[in-house]
Short mmCIF file of C-alpha atoms in Angstrom, two decimals:
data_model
loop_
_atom_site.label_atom_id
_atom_site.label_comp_id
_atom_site.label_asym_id
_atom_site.label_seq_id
_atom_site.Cartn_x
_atom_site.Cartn_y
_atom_site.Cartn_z
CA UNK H 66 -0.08 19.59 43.13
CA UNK H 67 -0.87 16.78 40.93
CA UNK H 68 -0.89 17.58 37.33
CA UNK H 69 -4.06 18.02 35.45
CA UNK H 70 -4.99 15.42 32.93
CA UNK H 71 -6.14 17.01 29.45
CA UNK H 72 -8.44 14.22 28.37
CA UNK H 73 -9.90 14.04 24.22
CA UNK H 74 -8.02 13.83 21.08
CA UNK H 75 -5.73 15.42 18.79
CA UNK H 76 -4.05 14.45 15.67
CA UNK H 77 -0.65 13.16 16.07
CA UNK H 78 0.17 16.07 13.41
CA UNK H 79 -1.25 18.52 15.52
CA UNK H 80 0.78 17.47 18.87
CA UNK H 81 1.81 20.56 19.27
CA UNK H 82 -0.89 21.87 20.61
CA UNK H 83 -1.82 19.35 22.59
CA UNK H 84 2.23 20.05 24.24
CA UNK H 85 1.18 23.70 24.69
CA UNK H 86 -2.30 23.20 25.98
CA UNK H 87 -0.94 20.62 28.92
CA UNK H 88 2.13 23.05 29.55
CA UNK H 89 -0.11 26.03 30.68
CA UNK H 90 -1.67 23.70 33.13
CA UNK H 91 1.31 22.31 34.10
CA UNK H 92 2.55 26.55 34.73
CA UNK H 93 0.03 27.03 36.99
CA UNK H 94 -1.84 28.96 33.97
CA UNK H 95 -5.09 27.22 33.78
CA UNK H 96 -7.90 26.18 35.88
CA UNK H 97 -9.90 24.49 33.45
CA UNK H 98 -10.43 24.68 29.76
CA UNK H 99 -10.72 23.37 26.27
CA UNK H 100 -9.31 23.90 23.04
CA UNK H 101 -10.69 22.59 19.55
CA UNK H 102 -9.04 22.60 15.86
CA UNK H 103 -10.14 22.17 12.36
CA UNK H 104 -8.22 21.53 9.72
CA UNK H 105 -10.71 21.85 6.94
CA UNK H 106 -13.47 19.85 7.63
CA UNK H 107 -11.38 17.62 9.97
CA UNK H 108 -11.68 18.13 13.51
CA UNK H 109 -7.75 17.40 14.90
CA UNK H 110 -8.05 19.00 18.36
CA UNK H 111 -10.93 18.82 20.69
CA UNK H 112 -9.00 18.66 24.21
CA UNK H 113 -10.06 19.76 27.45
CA UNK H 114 -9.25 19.17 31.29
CA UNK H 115 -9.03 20.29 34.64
CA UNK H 116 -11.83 21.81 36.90
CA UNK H 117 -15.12 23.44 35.54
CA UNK H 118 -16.22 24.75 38.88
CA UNK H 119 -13.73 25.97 41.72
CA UNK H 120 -16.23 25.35 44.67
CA UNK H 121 -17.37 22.08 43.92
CA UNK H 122 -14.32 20.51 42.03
CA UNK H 123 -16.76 19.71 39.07
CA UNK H 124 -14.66 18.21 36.41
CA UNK H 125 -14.45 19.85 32.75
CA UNK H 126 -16.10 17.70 30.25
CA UNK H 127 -16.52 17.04 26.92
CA UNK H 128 -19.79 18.97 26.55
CA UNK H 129 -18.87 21.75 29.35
CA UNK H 130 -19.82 25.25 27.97
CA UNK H 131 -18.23 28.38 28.76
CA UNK H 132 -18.98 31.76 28.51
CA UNK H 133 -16.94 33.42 25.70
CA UNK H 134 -17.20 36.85 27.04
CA UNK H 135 -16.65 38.80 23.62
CA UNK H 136 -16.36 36.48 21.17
CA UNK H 137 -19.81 36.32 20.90
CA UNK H 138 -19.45 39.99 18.50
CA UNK H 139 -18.41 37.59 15.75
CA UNK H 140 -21.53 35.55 15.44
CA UNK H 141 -23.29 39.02 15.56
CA UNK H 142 -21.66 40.36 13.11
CA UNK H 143 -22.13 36.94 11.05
CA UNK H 144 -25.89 37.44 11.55
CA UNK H 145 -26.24 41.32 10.64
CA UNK H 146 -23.87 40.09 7.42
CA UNK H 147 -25.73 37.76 6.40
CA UNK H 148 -28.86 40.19 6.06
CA UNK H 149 -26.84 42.75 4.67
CA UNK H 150 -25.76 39.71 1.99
CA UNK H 151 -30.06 38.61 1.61
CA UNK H 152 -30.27 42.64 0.67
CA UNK H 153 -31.92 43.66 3.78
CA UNK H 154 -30.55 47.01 3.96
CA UNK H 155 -26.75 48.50 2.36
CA UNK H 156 -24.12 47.83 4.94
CA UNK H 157 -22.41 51.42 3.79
CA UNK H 158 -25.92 53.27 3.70
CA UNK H 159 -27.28 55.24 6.24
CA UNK H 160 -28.48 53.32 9.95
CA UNK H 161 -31.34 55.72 9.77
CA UNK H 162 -32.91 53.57 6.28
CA UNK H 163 -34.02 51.28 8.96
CA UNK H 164 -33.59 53.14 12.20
CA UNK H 165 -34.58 56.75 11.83
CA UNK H 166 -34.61 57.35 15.17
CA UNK H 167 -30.62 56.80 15.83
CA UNK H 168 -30.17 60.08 13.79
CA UNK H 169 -30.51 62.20 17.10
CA UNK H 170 -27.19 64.71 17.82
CA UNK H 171 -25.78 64.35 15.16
CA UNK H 172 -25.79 60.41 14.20
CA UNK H 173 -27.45 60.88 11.01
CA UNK H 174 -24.59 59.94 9.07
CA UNK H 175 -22.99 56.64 10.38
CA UNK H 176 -23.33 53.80 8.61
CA UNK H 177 -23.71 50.24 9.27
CA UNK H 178 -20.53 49.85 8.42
CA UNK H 179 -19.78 51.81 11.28
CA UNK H 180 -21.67 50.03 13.75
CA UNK H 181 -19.66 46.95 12.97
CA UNK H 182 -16.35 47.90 13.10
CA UNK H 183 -16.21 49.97 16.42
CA UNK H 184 -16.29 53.61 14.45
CA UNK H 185 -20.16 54.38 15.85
CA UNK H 186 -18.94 56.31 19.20
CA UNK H 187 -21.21 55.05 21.52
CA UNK H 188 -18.38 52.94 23.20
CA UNK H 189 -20.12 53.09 26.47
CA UNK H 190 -23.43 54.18 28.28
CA UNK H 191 -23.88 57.17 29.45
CA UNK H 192 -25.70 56.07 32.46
CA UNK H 193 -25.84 53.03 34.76
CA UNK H 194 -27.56 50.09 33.28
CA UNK H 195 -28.55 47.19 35.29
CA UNK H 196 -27.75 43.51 34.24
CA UNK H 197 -31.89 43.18 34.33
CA UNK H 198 -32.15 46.06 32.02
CA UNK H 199 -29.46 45.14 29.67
CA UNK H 200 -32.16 41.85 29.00
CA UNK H 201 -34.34 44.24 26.86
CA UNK H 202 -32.38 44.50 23.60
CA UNK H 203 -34.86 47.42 22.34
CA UNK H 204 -34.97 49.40 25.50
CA UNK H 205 -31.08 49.01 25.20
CA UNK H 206 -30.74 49.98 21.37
CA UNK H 207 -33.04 52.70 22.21
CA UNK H 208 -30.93 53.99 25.02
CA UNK H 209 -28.14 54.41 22.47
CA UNK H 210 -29.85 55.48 19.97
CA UNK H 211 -30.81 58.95 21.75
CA UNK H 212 -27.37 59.55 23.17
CA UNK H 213 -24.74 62.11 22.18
CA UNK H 214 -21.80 60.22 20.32
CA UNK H 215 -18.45 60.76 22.16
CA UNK H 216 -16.91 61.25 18.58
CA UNK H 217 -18.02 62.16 15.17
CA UNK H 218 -19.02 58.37 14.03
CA UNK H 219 -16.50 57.72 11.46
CA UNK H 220 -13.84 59.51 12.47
CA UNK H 221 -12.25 57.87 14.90
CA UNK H 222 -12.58 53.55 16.38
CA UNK H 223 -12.65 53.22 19.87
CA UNK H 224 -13.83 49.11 21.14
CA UNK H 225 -17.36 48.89 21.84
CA UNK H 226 -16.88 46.41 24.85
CA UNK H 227 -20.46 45.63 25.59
CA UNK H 228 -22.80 48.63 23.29
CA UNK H 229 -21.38 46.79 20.20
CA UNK H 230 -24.08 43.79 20.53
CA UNK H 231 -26.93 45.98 21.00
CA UNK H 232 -25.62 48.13 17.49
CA UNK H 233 -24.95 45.54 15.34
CA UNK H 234 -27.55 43.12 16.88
CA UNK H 235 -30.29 46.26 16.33
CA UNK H 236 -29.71 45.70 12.69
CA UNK H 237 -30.60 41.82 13.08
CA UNK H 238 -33.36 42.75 15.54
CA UNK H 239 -35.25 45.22 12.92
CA UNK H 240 -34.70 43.41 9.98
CA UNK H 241 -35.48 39.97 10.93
CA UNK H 242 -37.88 40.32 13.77
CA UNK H 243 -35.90 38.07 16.03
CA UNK H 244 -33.43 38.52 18.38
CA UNK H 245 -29.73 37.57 17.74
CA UNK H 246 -29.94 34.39 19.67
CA UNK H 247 -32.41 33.20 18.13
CA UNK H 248 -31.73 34.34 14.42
CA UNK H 249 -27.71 32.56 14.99
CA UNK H 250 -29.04 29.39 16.27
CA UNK H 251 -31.90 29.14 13.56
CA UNK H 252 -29.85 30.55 10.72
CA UNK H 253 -26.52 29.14 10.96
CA UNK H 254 -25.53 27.21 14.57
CA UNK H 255 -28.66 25.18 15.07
CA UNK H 256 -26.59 22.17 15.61
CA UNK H 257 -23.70 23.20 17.28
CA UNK H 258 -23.42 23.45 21.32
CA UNK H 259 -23.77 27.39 21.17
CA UNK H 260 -26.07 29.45 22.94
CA UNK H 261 -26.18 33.18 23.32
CA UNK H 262 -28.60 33.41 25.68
CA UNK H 263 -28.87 30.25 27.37
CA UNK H 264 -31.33 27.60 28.62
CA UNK H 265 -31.07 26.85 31.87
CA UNK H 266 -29.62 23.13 31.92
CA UNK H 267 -26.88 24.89 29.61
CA UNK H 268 -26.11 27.15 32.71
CA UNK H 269 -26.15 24.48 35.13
CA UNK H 270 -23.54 22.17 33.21
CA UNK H 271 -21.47 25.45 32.23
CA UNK H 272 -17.92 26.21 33.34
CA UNK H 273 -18.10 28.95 36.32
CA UNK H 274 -15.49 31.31 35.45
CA UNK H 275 -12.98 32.48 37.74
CA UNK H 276 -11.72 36.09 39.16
CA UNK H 277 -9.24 37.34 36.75
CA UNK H 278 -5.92 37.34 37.45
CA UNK H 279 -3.29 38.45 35.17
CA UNK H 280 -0.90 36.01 33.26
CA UNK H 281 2.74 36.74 33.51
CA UNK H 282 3.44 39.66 30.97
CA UNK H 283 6.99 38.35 30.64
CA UNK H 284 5.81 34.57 29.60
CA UNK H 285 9.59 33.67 31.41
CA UNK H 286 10.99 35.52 28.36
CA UNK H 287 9.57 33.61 25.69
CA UNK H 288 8.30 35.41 22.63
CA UNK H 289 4.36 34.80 20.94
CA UNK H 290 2.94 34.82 17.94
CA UNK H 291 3.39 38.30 16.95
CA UNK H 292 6.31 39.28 19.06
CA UNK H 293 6.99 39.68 22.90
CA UNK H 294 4.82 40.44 25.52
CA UNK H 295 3.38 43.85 25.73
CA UNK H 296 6.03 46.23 27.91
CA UNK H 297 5.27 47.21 31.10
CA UNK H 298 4.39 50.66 30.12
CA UNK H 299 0.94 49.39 28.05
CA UNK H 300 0.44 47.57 31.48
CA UNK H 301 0.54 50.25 33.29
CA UNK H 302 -1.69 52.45 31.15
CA UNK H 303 -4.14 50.14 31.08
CA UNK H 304 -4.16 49.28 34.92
CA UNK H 305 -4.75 52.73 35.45
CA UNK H 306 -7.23 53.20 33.01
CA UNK H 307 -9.22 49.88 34.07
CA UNK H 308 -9.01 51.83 37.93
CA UNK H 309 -10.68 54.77 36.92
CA UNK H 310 -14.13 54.96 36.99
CA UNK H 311 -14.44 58.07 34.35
CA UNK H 312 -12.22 56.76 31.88
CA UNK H 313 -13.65 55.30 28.64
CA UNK H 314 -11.92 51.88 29.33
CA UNK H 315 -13.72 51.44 32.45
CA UNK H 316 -17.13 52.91 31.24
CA UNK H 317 -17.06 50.53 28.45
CA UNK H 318 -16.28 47.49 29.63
CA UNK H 319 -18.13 47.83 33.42
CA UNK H 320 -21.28 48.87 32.12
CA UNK H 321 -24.21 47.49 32.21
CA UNK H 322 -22.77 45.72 35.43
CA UNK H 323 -23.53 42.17 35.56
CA UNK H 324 -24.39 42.17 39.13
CA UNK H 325 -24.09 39.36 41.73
CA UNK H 326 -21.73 36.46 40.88
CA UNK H 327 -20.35 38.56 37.65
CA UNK H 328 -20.75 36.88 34.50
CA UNK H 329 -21.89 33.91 36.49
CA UNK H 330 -25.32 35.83 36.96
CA UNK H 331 -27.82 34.09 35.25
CA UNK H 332 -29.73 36.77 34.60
CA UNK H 333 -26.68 37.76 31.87
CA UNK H 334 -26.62 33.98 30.33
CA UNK H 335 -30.16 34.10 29.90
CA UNK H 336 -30.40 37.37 28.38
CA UNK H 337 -27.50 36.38 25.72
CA UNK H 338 -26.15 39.85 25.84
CA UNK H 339 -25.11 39.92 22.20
CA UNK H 340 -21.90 41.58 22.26
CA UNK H 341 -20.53 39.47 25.32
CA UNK H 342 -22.99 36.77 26.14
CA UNK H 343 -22.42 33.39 24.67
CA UNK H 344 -22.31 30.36 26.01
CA UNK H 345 -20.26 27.25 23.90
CA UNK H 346 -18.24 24.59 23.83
CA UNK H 347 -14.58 24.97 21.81
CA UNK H 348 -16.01 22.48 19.30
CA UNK H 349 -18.53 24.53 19.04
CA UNK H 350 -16.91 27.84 18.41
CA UNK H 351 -14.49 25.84 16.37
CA UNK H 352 -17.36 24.75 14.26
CA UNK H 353 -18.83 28.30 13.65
CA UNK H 354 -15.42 29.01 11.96
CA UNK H 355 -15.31 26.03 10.30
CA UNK H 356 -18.39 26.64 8.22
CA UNK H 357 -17.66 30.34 7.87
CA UNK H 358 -14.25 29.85 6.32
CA UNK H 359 -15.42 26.88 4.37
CA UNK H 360 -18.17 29.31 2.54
CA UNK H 361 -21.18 27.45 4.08
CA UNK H 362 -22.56 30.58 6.35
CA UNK H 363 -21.89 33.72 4.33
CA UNK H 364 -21.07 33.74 0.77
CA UNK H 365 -17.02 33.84 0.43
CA UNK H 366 -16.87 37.23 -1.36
CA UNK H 367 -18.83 38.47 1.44
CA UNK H 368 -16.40 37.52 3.70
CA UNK H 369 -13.52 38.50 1.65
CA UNK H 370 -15.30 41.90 1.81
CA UNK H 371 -16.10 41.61 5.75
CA UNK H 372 -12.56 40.77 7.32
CA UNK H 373 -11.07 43.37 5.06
CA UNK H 374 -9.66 45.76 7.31
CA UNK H 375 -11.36 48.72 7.92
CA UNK H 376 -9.79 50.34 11.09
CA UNK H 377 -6.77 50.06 12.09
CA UNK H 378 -4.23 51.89 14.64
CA UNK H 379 -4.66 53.53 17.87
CA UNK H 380 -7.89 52.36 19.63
CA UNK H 381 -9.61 55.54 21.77
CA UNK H 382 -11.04 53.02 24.09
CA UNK H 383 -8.53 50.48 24.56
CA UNK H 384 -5.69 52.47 24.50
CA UNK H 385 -3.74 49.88 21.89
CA UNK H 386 -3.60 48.78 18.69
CA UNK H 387 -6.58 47.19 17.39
CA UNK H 388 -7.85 46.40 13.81
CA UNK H 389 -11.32 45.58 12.38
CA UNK H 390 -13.29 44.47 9.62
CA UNK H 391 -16.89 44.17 9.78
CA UNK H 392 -17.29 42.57 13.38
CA UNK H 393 -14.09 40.43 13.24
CA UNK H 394 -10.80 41.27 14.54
CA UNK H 395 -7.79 41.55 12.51
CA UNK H 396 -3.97 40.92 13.38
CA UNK H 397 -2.75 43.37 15.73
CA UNK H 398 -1.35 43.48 19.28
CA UNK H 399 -4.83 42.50 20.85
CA UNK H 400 -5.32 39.56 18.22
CA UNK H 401 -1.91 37.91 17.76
CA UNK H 402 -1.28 35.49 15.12
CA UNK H 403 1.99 34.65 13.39
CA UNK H 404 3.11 36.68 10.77
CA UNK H 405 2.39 34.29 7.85
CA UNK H 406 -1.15 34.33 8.96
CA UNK H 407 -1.58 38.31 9.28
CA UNK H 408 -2.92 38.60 5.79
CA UNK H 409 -5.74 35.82 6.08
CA UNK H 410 -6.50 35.36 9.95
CA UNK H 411 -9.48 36.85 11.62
CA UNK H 412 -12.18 36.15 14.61
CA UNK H 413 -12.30 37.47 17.88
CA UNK H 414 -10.86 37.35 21.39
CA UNK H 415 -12.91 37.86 24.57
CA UNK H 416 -11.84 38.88 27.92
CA UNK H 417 -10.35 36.62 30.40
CA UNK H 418 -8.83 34.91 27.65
CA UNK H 419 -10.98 33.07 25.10
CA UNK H 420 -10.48 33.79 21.53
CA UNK H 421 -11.95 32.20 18.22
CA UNK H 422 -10.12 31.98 14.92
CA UNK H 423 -10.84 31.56 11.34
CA UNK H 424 -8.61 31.29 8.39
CA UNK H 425 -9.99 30.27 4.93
CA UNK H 426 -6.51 30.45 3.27
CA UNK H 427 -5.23 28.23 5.84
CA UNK H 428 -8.07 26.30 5.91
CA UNK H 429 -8.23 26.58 9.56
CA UNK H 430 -10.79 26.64 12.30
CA UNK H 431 -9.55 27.37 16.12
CA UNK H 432 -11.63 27.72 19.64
CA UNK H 433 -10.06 28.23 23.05
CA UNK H 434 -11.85 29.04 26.30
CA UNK H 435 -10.68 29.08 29.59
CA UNK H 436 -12.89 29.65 33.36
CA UNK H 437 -9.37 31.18 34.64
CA UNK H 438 -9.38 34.50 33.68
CA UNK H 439 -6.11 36.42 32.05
CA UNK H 440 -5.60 39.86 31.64
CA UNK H 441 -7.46 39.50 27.80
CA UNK H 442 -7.67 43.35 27.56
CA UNK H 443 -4.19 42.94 25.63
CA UNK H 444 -4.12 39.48 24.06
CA UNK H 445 -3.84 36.78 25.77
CA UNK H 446 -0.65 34.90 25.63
CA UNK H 447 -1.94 31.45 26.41
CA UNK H 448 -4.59 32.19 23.04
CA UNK H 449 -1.16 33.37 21.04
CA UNK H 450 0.44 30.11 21.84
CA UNK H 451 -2.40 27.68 20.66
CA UNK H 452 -2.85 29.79 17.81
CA UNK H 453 1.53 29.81 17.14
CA UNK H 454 1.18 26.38 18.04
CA UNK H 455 -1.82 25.11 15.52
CA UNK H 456 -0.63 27.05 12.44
CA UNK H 457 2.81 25.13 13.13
CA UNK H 458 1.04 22.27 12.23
CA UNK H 459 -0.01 22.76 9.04
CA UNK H 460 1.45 21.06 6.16
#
């Protein structure tokens, strides 16, 4: 097989990740994807290559979107922040200020706060929901709002795979009057090739992702960011978790079902689910983080305040370690960073493998996104090594 030519530009100072981007398609590891880095306001990655769409051999481009699975919680959490920072409502008061109704069996005391950092325990629905249903963000806030948590809301985090957008994004739906789409790209990403929910021509020109397929756990005995692999034990939890339909893993992450073609269904990139429904380019996701780090987006003690860590330890859903602030994660096994970055890094990772990364000590900005999925349930390693690779590079 020939190898794949990565095509764009990246600093010679920042070579390194353009070494570890073309090894993992060298490996075998990569279908197609693209990888963009700030440094500051300097953009000194934005590389891409191989094949955007499997059937047809359409190439990956420089403007090729890609749907970022769960990254997307970040810019919701951005959006519902940036109300809470315009005084819109307290983010440590009471949800039922501004949505009496999600009171009922005993809700009446989360917060906001625990909405956005996975403590609400609503981590899945407790009945099928369609991809076509999942479109209404009120009939789906609604839905949650009137079910029985699965733990006493604060007293526990457990990963909201897919109820998380239509939590948080219920705060930016009430308070603003628009949905989260539309508040992100009018607020704070009008200019930046980042949709969640998008047009059609966006669709049409997007990367089709790819049935997952799990990278090596081993990595050929190379170490990551934050240490080796995870053992074969985690794996094995996990795969038996992800096979069982009454688990919480599997209810949370396969439901609402996106129906035919999987996230390829463009009745799901339309609809811009907000907790896994973006569409972007990795200079576009690279740009979010940019201007969030840099202080343009939210105000920087807000931010100080929002990637604080809130949770942090065993996840009931995920069946790991995970930490969160408000809405971004925080350095643990599922978002691996190198140590000297654990104090300042945050973002989020999606499944299959994406991930976005923001570090305003560092003063860097980071976007991956691949069509070929990985198993991202645990941190991808192909993420961990761009991430190793770009903080290697700073002076």
């Amino acid at each position: 097989m020939a190898q794949t030519a990565v095509q764009g530009r990246c600093d010679p100072a920042f070579a390194a990740v353009r070494d570890v981007f073309e090894q993992h398609f060298a490996d075998g590891l990569e279908l197609g994807a693209a990888v963009a880095v700030y440094a500051g306001d300097r953009k000194v990655v934005d590389l891409w290559g191989g094949v955007a769409d499997r059937r047809t051999g359409r190439e990956w481009r420089a403007d090729t979107p890609c749907f970022a699975f769960s990254c997307t919680k970040a810019l919701t959490a951005t959006a519902a922040l940036l109300l809470a920072e315009r005084g819109a409502y307290d983010v440590d008061g009471p949800v039922t200020a501004w949505w009496p109704e999600f009171g009922a069996h005993g809700k009446e005391g989360t917060t906001a706060a625990h909405l956005l950092s996975h403590q609400a325990g609503l981590p899945a629905f407790a009945r099928p929901v369609t991809a076509e249903e999942a479109a209404d963000p009120a009939a789906m806030a609604a839905e949650l709002a009137a079910q029985e948590p699965e733990w006493t809301p604060g007293e526990g985090h457990g990963y909201h795979a897919l109820t998380y957008g239509w939590l948080a994004g219920e705060i930016v739906r009430r308070l603003s009057g628009r949905p989260v789409g539309a508040f992100v790209k009018e607020e704070f990403a009008g200019d930046l090739d980042l949709w969640i929910g998008a047009p059609d021509d966006v669709i049409e020109r997007g990367a089709r992702m790819t049935a997952r397929r799990r990278v090596p756990a081993s990595d050929g005995g190379r170490r990551t960011a934050d240490g080796p692999a995870p053992d074969a034990a985690l794996l094995e939890r996990l795969a038996k978790a992800a096979a069982d339909p009454a688990s919480r893993l599997n209810r949370a992450v396969n439901n609402p079902h996106p129906g035919k073609g999987g996230f390829n269904n463009p009745v799901v990139l339309r609809a811009g689910w907000p907790g896994a429904g973006m569409m972007t380019t990795a200079a576009g996701m690279a740009a979010f983080y940019r201007d969030l780090a840099a202080g343009r987006i939210l105000r920087p003690g807000t931010l100080r305040e929002a990637v604080r860590t809130r949770v942090q330890g065993p996840d009931l859903t995920m069946l790991q370690e995970t930490a969160f602030g408000l809405g971004y994660m925080r350095p643990a096994s599922s978002f691996r960073v190198p140590a000297a970055a654990r104090a300042s890094a945050f973002g989020h990772g999606g499944a299959g493998g994406s991930i976005g990364l923001g570090d305003a000590e560092a003063g860097l900005a980071l976007a991956y996104l691949p069509n070929l999925m990985g198993d991202g349930l645990v941190g991808d390693l192909r993420a961990a090594r761009l991430v190793e690779a770009a903080y290697s590079c700073l002076g």
